[in-house]
CSV table of C-alpha atoms and ligand atoms in Angstrom, one decimal:
chain,number,residue,atom,x,y,z
A,1,MET,CA,0.2,0.2,0.1
A,2,LYS,CA,1.1,3.5,-0.4
A,3,PRO,CA,1.7,6.0,2.2
A,4,ASP,CA,-0.5,8.6,2.8
A,5,PRO,CA,1.4,11.6,2.4
A,6,LYS,CA,0.3,13.1,5.3
A,7,ASP,CA,1.8,10.5,7.7
A,8,ARG,CA,5.1,10.6,5.7
A,9,GLU,CA,5.1,14.2,6.4
A,10,ALA,CA,3.7,13.7,9.8
A,11,ALA,CA,6.5,11.4,10.4
A,12,ALA,CA,9.0,13.5,9.1
A,13,ALA,CA,7.9,16.2,11.2
A,14,THR,CA,8.2,14.7,14.4
A,15,ILE,CA,11.6,12.9,12.7
A,16,LEU,CA,13.3,16.7,12.4
A,17,GLY,CA,12.1,17.9,15.7
A,18,ALA,CA,13.2,15.7,17.6
A,19,LEU,CA,16.4,16.3,15.9
A,20,LYS,CA,16.7,19.9,16.6
A,21,GLU,CA,15.4,19.9,20.0
A,22,ALA,CA,18.4,17.0,20.3
A,23,ALA,CA,21.9,18.0,22.8
A,24,ALA,CA,23.7,14.8,21.6
A,25,PRO,CA,23.6,12.7,18.2
A,26,LEU,CA,20.3,10.6,18.1
A,27,SER,CA,20.8,6.7,17.3
A,28,GLY,CA,18.2,5.2,14.4
A,29,GLU,CA,16.9,2.7,17.4
A,30,ALA,CA,16.1,5.8,19.6
A,31,LEU,CA,14.4,7.1,17.3
A,32,ALA,CA,12.8,4.2,16.1
A,33,ALA,CA,11.7,3.7,19.8
A,34,GLN,CA,10.6,7.1,20.4
A,35,LEU,CA,8.6,7.0,17.0
A,36,GLY,CA,6.8,4.2,17.3
A,37,ARG,CA,8.4,3.0,13.7
A,38,SER,CA,11.1,0.6,12.3
A,39,ARG,CA,14.7,1.7,11.7
A,40,ALA,CA,13.9,1.0,7.9
A,41,ALA,CA,11.6,4.1,7.9
A,42,ILE,CA,13.6,5.7,10.1
A,43,TRP,CA,16.1,5.8,7.6
A,44,LYS,CA,14.3,6.6,4.5
A,45,GLN,CA,13.0,9.2,6.1
A,46,ILE,CA,16.3,10.7,6.9
A,47,ASN,CA,17.1,10.7,3.8
A,48,ARG,CA,13.9,11.6,2.8
A,49,LEU,CA,15.0,15.0,4.7
A,50,LYS,CA,18.6,14.7,2.8
A,51,ALA,CA,17.6,15.1,0.0
A,52,LEU,CA,15.1,18.3,0.3
A,53,GLY,CA,18.3,19.8,1.6
A,54,TYR,CA,18.3,19.2,5.6
A,55,ALA,CA,22.2,18.8,6.6
A,56,ILE,CA,22.2,15.4,9.1
A,57,GLU,CA,25.4,13.4,10.0
A,58,GLY,CA,25.3,10.1,11.0
A,59,SER,CA,24.1,6.8,10.5
A,60,PRO,CA,21.6,4.8,12.0
A,61,ARG,CA,24.4,3.2,14.3
A,62,ARG,CA,26.6,5.6,15.1
A,63,GLY,CA,23.2,8.3,15.8
A,64,TYR,CA,22.4,11.2,13.6
A,65,ARG,CA,22.7,14.7,14.4
A,66,LEU,CA,20.9,17.9,12.5
A,67,LEU,CA,23.7,20.6,11.0
A,68,GLY,CA,21.6,22.4,9.0
A,69,VAL,CA,18.1,23.4,7.9
A,70,PRO,CA,17.4,25.1,4.6
A,71,ASP,CA,15.8,28.0,4.0
A,72,LYS,CA,12.9,27.2,2.8
A,73,LEU,CA,9.0,27.0,2.9
A,74,LEU,CA,9.9,22.5,3.3
A,75,PRO,CA,6.7,20.6,4.0
A,76,PRO,CA,8.5,19.4,7.3
A,77,GLU,CA,9.8,22.8,8.2
A,78,ILE,CA,6.4,24.1,8.6
A,79,THR,CA,4.2,20.7,9.6
A,80,GLN,CA,7.0,20.6,12.9
A,81,GLY,CA,4.6,21.8,15.4
A,82,LEU,CA,1.7,22.6,13.6
A,83,LYS,CA,-1.2,22.9,16.1
A,84,THR,CA,-3.9,23.2,13.2
A,85,ARG,CA,-7.2,20.9,13.4
A,86,TYR,CA,-8.2,20.4,10.3
A,87,PHE,CA,-5.4,22.8,8.2
A,88,GLN,CA,-3.2,19.8,7.7
A,89,GLY,CA,-2.3,20.2,4.4
A,90,PRO,CA,-1.8,18.1,1.9
A,91,ILE,CA,1.2,20.4,1.8
A,92,HIS,CA,2.4,21.3,-2.5
A,93,HIS,CA,6.3,22.8,-1.9
A,94,PHE,CA,7.9,24.1,-5.6
A,95,GLU,CA,11.4,26.1,-5.8
A,96,THR,CA,9.1,28.4,-8.7
A,97,LEU,CA,6.0,28.2,-9.9
A,98,PRO,CA,3.8,30.7,-12.2
A,99,SER,CA,1.5,31.3,-9.0
A,100,THR,CA,0.1,29.2,-6.5
A,101,ASN,CA,-2.7,30.6,-6.9
A,102,ASP,CA,-3.6,29.1,-9.9
A,103,LEU,CA,-2.0,25.5,-9.1
A,104,ALA,CA,-4.6,25.4,-6.3
A,105,LYS,CA,-7.3,26.7,-8.3
A,106,GLU,CA,-6.0,23.7,-10.6
A,107,LEU,CA,-5.9,21.2,-7.3
A,108,GLY,CA,-9.8,22.1,-5.8
A,109,SER,CA,-11.4,21.9,-9.5
A,110,GLN,CA,-9.8,18.0,-9.4
A,111,GLY,CA,-11.5,17.8,-5.9
A,112,ALA,CA,-8.4,18.2,-3.4
A,113,PRO,CA,-9.2,18.6,0.0
A,114,GLU,CA,-9.9,21.5,1.9
A,115,GLY,CA,-6.9,22.7,3.3
A,116,THR,CA,-4.3,21.6,0.6
A,117,LEU,CA,-1.9,23.8,1.6
A,118,VAL,CA,-0.2,25.0,-2.5
A,119,VAL,CA,3.9,27.3,-1.4
A,120,ALA,CA,6.5,28.5,-3.2
A,121,GLU,CA,9.7,30.1,-3.5
A,122,SER,CA,9.1,32.5,-6.1
A,123,GLN,CA,6.9,32.7,-9.0
A,124,THR,CA,7.0,33.4,-12.3
A,125,ARG,CA,3.2,35.3,-12.7
A,126,GLY,CA,2.9,36.1,-9.4
A,127,ARG,CA,-1.0,37.4,-9.6
A,128,GLY,CA,-2.1,40.7,-7.3
A,129,ARG,CA,-5.4,42.1,-6.4
A,130,LEU,CA,-7.2,44.1,-10.4
A,131,GLY,CA,-4.8,42.4,-12.3
A,132,ARG,CA,-1.8,43.7,-10.5
A,133,GLU,CA,1.1,41.3,-10.8
A,134,TRP,CA,3.1,40.6,-7.6
A,135,GLU,CA,6.8,40.8,-7.9
A,136,SER,CA,8.1,37.0,-5.9
A,137,PRO,CA,11.5,37.4,-6.3
A,138,PRO,CA,13.2,33.2,-4.7
A,139,GLY,CA,13.4,32.7,-1.4
A,140,VAL,CA,12.5,35.9,0.2
A,141,GLY,CA,8.9,36.2,0.6
A,142,LEU,CA,5.5,34.0,2.0
A,143,TYR,CA,3.4,33.0,-1.3
A,144,ALA,CA,1.1,30.7,0.2
A,145,SER,CA,-2.9,30.0,-1.3
A,146,LEU,CA,-5.3,27.3,0.7
A,147,LEU,CA,-7.8,25.4,-0.7
A,148,LEU,CA,-11.6,26.7,1.7
A,149,ARG,CA,-14.2,24.4,0.8
A,150,PRO,CA,-17.2,26.5,2.7
A,151,GLU,CA,-20.8,25.5,2.1
A,152,LEU,CA,-21.9,28.7,1.5
A,153,PRO,CA,-22.7,31.5,-1.0
A,154,PRO,CA,-20.6,34.0,-3.1
A,155,THR,CA,-21.5,36.6,-1.3
A,156,GLU,CA,-20.2,35.9,2.1
A,157,LEU,CA,-16.6,36.5,-0.6
A,158,PRO,CA,-15.5,38.9,0.8
A,159,GLN,CA,-16.3,38.3,4.5
A,160,ILE,CA,-13.5,35.8,4.3
A,161,THR,CA,-10.9,38.2,3.2
A,162,LEU,CA,-11.5,40.5,5.6
A,163,THR,CA,-10.9,37.5,8.5
A,164,THR,CA,-7.3,36.5,5.9
A,165,ALA,CA,-5.8,39.7,6.8
A,166,VAL,CA,-7.0,40.1,10.5
A,167,ALA,CA,-5.6,36.3,10.9
A,168,VAL,CA,-2.3,37.6,8.6
A,169,VAL,CA,-2.2,40.3,11.2
A,170,ARG,CA,-2.3,38.5,14.7
A,171,ALA,CA,0.8,35.8,13.0
A,172,VAL,CA,3.2,38.6,12.5
A,173,GLY,CA,2.8,40.0,15.7
A,174,ARG,CA,2.9,36.8,17.4
A,175,ALA,CA,6.2,35.6,14.5
A,176,THR,CA,7.6,39.3,14.6
A,177,GLY,CA,6.1,41.7,16.9
A,178,LEU,CA,5.8,43.4,14.3
A,179,ALA,CA,2.0,45.9,14.4
A,180,LEU,CA,0.3,46.0,11.1
A,181,GLY,CA,-2.6,47.0,10.1
A,182,ILE,CA,-4.7,47.0,7.0
A,183,LYS,CA,-6.1,49.4,4.7
A,184,TRP,CA,-9.8,48.0,3.4
A,185,PRO,CA,-10.0,46.0,2.4
A,186,ASN,CA,-7.0,43.7,2.6
A,187,ASP,CA,-3.4,45.4,2.1
A,188,LEU,CA,-1.4,45.2,5.1
A,189,LEU,CA,0.7,47.9,5.6
A,190,VAL,CA,4.1,48.6,8.4
A,191,GLU,CA,5.7,52.0,8.6
A,192,GLY,CA,2.6,53.0,6.0
A,193,LYS,CA,4.1,50.9,3.4
A,194,LYS,CA,2.6,47.5,2.1
A,195,VAL,CA,4.6,44.1,3.2
A,196,GLY,CA,1.8,42.2,1.8
A,197,GLY,CA,-2.3,42.2,-0.2
A,198,ILE,CA,-4.5,38.6,-0.4
A,199,LEU,CA,-5.9,37.3,-3.9
A,200,THR,CA,-9.1,35.6,-3.4
A,201,GLU,CA,-10.6,33.8,-5.8
A,202,MET,CA,-13.3,30.5,-5.9
A,203,GLU,CA,-15.1,28.7,-8.6
A,204,THR,CA,-19.3,28.5,-8.0
A,205,GLU,CA,-21.9,25.9,-8.7
A,206,SER,CA,-25.9,26.5,-8.9
A,207,ASP,CA,-24.7,29.7,-6.0
A,208,GLN,CA,-23.1,27.4,-3.8
A,209,ILE,CA,-18.8,28.0,-3.6
A,210,ARG,CA,-17.5,25.0,-5.0
A,211,TYR,CA,-14.2,26.1,-4.1
A,212,LEU,CA,-12.2,28.8,-2.7
A,213,VAL,CA,-8.9,29.7,-2.7
A,214,VAL,CA,-7.3,32.3,-0.5
A,215,GLY,CA,-3.3,32.7,-1.2
A,216,LEU,CA,-1.6,35.4,0.8
A,217,GLY,CA,1.5,36.9,-0.5
A,218,LEU,CA,4.0,39.0,2.4
A,219,ASN,CA,7.3,40.5,1.7
A,220,VAL,CA,9.0,38.8,4.5
A,221,ASN,CA,13.0,38.9,4.1
A,222,ASN,CA,13.6,41.2,1.0
A,223,ARG,CA,16.2,43.7,1.4
A,224,GLU,CA,15.1,45.8,-1.3
A,225,PHE,CA,12.5,46.5,-4.4
A,226,PRO,CA,12.4,47.6,-7.9
A,227,PRO,CA,11.9,51.4,-8.4
A,228,PRO,CA,8.6,52.8,-8.8
A,229,LEU,CA,7.2,49.9,-5.8
A,230,ASN,CA,10.2,51.0,-3.5
A,231,LEU,CA,8.4,54.1,-2.9
A,232,THR,CA,4.8,52.0,-1.5
A,233,ALA,CA,6.3,48.7,-1.1
A,234,THR,CA,8.5,47.0,2.5
A,235,SER,CA,8.5,43.4,4.1
A,236,LEU,CA,8.7,42.2,7.8
A,237,ALA,CA,13.0,41.7,7.5
A,238,LEU,CA,13.3,46.7,6.6
A,239,ALA,CA,10.4,47.3,9.1
A,240,ALA,CA,12.3,44.7,12.3
A,241,GLY,CA,15.5,45.1,11.7
A,242,ALA,CA,15.7,41.4,11.7
A,243,THR,CA,15.5,37.9,9.3
A,244,PHE,CA,12.6,35.9,10.2
A,245,HIS,CA,12.0,32.5,10.2
A,246,ARG,CA,9.3,32.2,6.7
A,247,PRO,CA,7.9,28.7,7.8
A,248,GLU,CA,7.1,30.0,11.2
A,249,ILE,CA,5.1,33.0,10.3
A,250,LEU,CA,3.5,30.1,7.7
A,251,ARG,CA,2.0,28.2,10.5
A,252,ALA,CA,1.3,30.7,12.4
A,253,TRP,CA,-0.8,32.2,9.8
A,254,LEU,CA,-2.8,28.4,9.6
A,255,GLU,CA,-3.5,28.3,13.4
A,256,GLU,CA,-4.8,31.9,13.6
A,257,PHE,CA,-6.6,31.3,10.1
A,258,GLU,CA,-7.8,27.9,11.4
A,259,ASP,CA,-8.5,30.3,14.2
A,260,LEU,CA,-11.1,32.4,13.0
A,261,TYR,CA,-12.9,30.8,9.9
A,262,GLU,CA,-14.2,28.9,12.0
A,263,LEU,CA,-15.6,31.7,14.4
A,264,PHE,CA,-16.7,32.5,10.5
A,265,LEU,CA,-18.3,29.8,9.6
A,266,ASN,CA,-20.3,29.9,13.9
A,267,ARG,CA,-21.9,33.3,11.9
A,268,ASN,CA,-19.6,34.8,15.0
A,269,PHE,CA,-17.8,37.4,11.5
A,270,GLY,CA,-19.1,40.8,13.8
A,271,ARG,CA,-16.3,39.6,16.6
A,272,ILE,CA,-13.6,39.6,13.5
A,273,LEU,CA,-14.6,42.7,12.5
A,274,GLU,CA,-14.4,44.1,15.7
A,275,GLU,CA,-10.8,43.1,15.1
A,276,TRP,CA,-10.4,43.9,11.9
A,277,ARG,CA,-11.8,47.4,12.5
A,278,GLN,CA,-9.1,47.7,15.4
A,279,TYR,CA,-6.3,47.1,12.7
A,280,ASN,CA,-7.7,49.4,10.6
A,281,VAL,CA,-6.0,52.9,9.3
A,282,THR,CA,-8.6,53.6,6.3
A,283,LEU,CA,-11.5,54.7,8.8
A,284,GLY,CA,-12.4,58.0,9.4
A,285,LYS,CA,-10.2,59.4,6.8
A,286,LYS,CA,-11.0,61.2,3.2
A,287,VAL,CA,-10.4,58.5,0.5
A,288,THR,CA,-11.0,58.4,-3.0
A,289,VAL,CA,-11.6,54.7,-4.3
A,290,ARG,CA,-10.7,53.7,-7.3
A,291,GLN,CA,-12.2,51.3,-9.1
A,292,GLY,CA,-10.8,50.7,-12.8
A,293,ALA,CA,-11.4,54.2,-14.8
A,294,ARG,CA,-14.0,55.1,-12.0
A,295,GLU,CA,-13.2,57.1,-8.8
A,296,ILE,CA,-15.5,57.2,-5.6
A,297,SER,CA,-14.1,59.8,-3.3
A,298,GLY,CA,-15.6,60.5,0.4
A,299,PHE,CA,-15.5,59.9,4.1
A,300,ALA,CA,-14.5,56.8,5.6
A,301,LEU,CA,-17.7,55.9,7.9
A,302,GLU,CA,-17.3,52.1,8.8
A,303,VAL,CA,-16.9,48.7,6.6
A,304,ALA,CA,-20.1,47.0,6.9
A,305,GLY,CA,-21.5,43.6,8.4
A,306,ASP,CA,-20.8,42.4,4.1
A,307,GLY,CA,-17.3,44.0,3.6
A,308,ALA,CA,-18.2,46.7,2.3
A,309,LEU,CA,-17.5,50.1,2.8
A,310,LEU,CA,-19.6,53.3,3.7
A,311,LEU,CA,-18.8,56.4,2.4
A,312,ARG,CA,-20.1,59.6,3.1
A,313,GLN,CA,-20.5,62.1,0.7
A,314,ARG,CA,-19.5,66.0,-0.3
A,315,ASP,CA,-24.0,65.7,0.2
A,316,GLY,CA,-24.7,64.1,2.8
A,317,GLU,CA,-25.9,60.8,1.1
A,318,VAL,CA,-24.2,57.3,2.0
A,319,ILE,CA,-22.6,55.0,-0.1
A,320,ARG,CA,-21.5,51.6,-0.8
A,321,VAL,CA,-18.5,50.4,-2.0
A,322,THR,CA,-17.7,47.1,-2.1
A,323,SER,CA,-14.6,46.5,-4.9
A,324,GLY,CA,-11.8,49.2,-6.6
A,325,GLU,CA,-9.5,50.2,-4.5
A,326,ILE,CA,-7.7,52.9,-1.9
A,327,ALA,CA,-6.1,55.4,-4.1
A,328,PRO,CA,-3.4,58.2,-3.0
A,329,GLY,CA,-5.0,61.3,-2.7
A,330,PRO,CA,-5.2,64.9,-0.8
A,331,GLY,CA,-3.4,64.5,2.7
A,332,MET,CA,-2.5,61.1,1.7
A,333,GLY,CA,0.8,58.8,1.6
A,334,PRO,CA,1.7,56.4,-1.3
A,335,GLY,CA,0.1,54.1,0.8
A,336,GLY,CA,-3.2,55.8,0.6
A,337,GLU,CA,-3.0,56.1,4.8
A,338,SER,CA,-2.6,59.5,5.8
A,339,LEU,CA,1.3,61.5,7.0
B,1,LIG,C1,-2.7,42.1,-3.8
B,1,LIG,O1,-3.0,42.7,-4.7
B,1,LIG,O2,-2.4,42.9,-3.1
B,1,LIG,C2,-2.7,41.2,-3.5
B,1,LIG,C3,-1.5,39.8,-3.6
B,1,LIG,C4,-1.5,38.2,-3.5
B,1,LIG,C5,-0.5,37.9,-3.8
B,1,LIG,C6,-0.7,36.1,-3.5
B,1,LIG,S1,1.4,35.5,-4.0
B,1,LIG,C7,0.2,34.1,-3.8
B,1,LIG,C8,-1.0,33.7,-4.3
B,1,LIG,N1,0.0,33.7,-5.9
B,1,LIG,C9,-0.9,34.6,-6.5
B,1,LIG,O3,-0.2,34.0,-8.2
B,1,LIG,N2,-1.6,35.5,-5.5
B,1,LIG,C10,-0.9,35.1,-4.2
């Protein structure tokens, strides 16, 4: 029988955990006893870890010692210590992909389960909202797409997107100590510049969501950005003056998102929205929303229960805006926030 890929991932992650914690080399026998597996199974997993790029010294008799961990978003690195209940993969990792969202959608239409995760070290055609390109240089960012199968109508999509953004703020705060802001609907900012974004895409069938892909792009360890992007974009590393372990941030996002997604499915979006409001940098300001060639200006009053932005016009009329992006306006910085 072919081993379940999830079991294989779990075994590799447990061995890795044991090797990371061990002060002295661990023998194949000790590992086998600790994990309740045969020595041959341990040896196979060690070889798999080596093939993934982990530097492991030793032999079954002398013992194994972990000398180095590759700076990659490898599945065992993500699952090791992951405390999610449902978002448990399978995880598909690639050196490069055109777009993680595209592959996740393909897997979604082939029937892949909820919790399937696609990650890449770089993207050649990373996509942002409104048809934009998402700069995806190798080895420094988080490019991840999570497949969900909520039994909901498509009108609930904006709420899921806002929920995702709240999860990112929580996760980044936990893993890096940085406090991100959210620009409506879901741009992630630090020091007034964009550090991440979310692209949610779905496939529907008879007015129900068939599957949903939540794509997260986060600039983590980037040290520079090509002009003119450098005027509006930054990274967690530039903001904090430190380098971060990308799998740890991804793990924190999966954990936070799972909690919030459960809250959302249990009809508690109001609580999530309350938290979104605390992180937002849009409300209470005069803003201009761009929708293609159309621009709507007004005072950002509130975000409605369905995720729409409520704008008060000069004549006092309040209008609902459901799509678009906040443009830099009078008194605004490059990211659209007040100077
Ligand atoms: C935005 O415009 O702010 C959203 C950016 C989303 C980028 C991510 S990177 C991972 C996933 N794959 C893509 O092609 N896009 C999303």
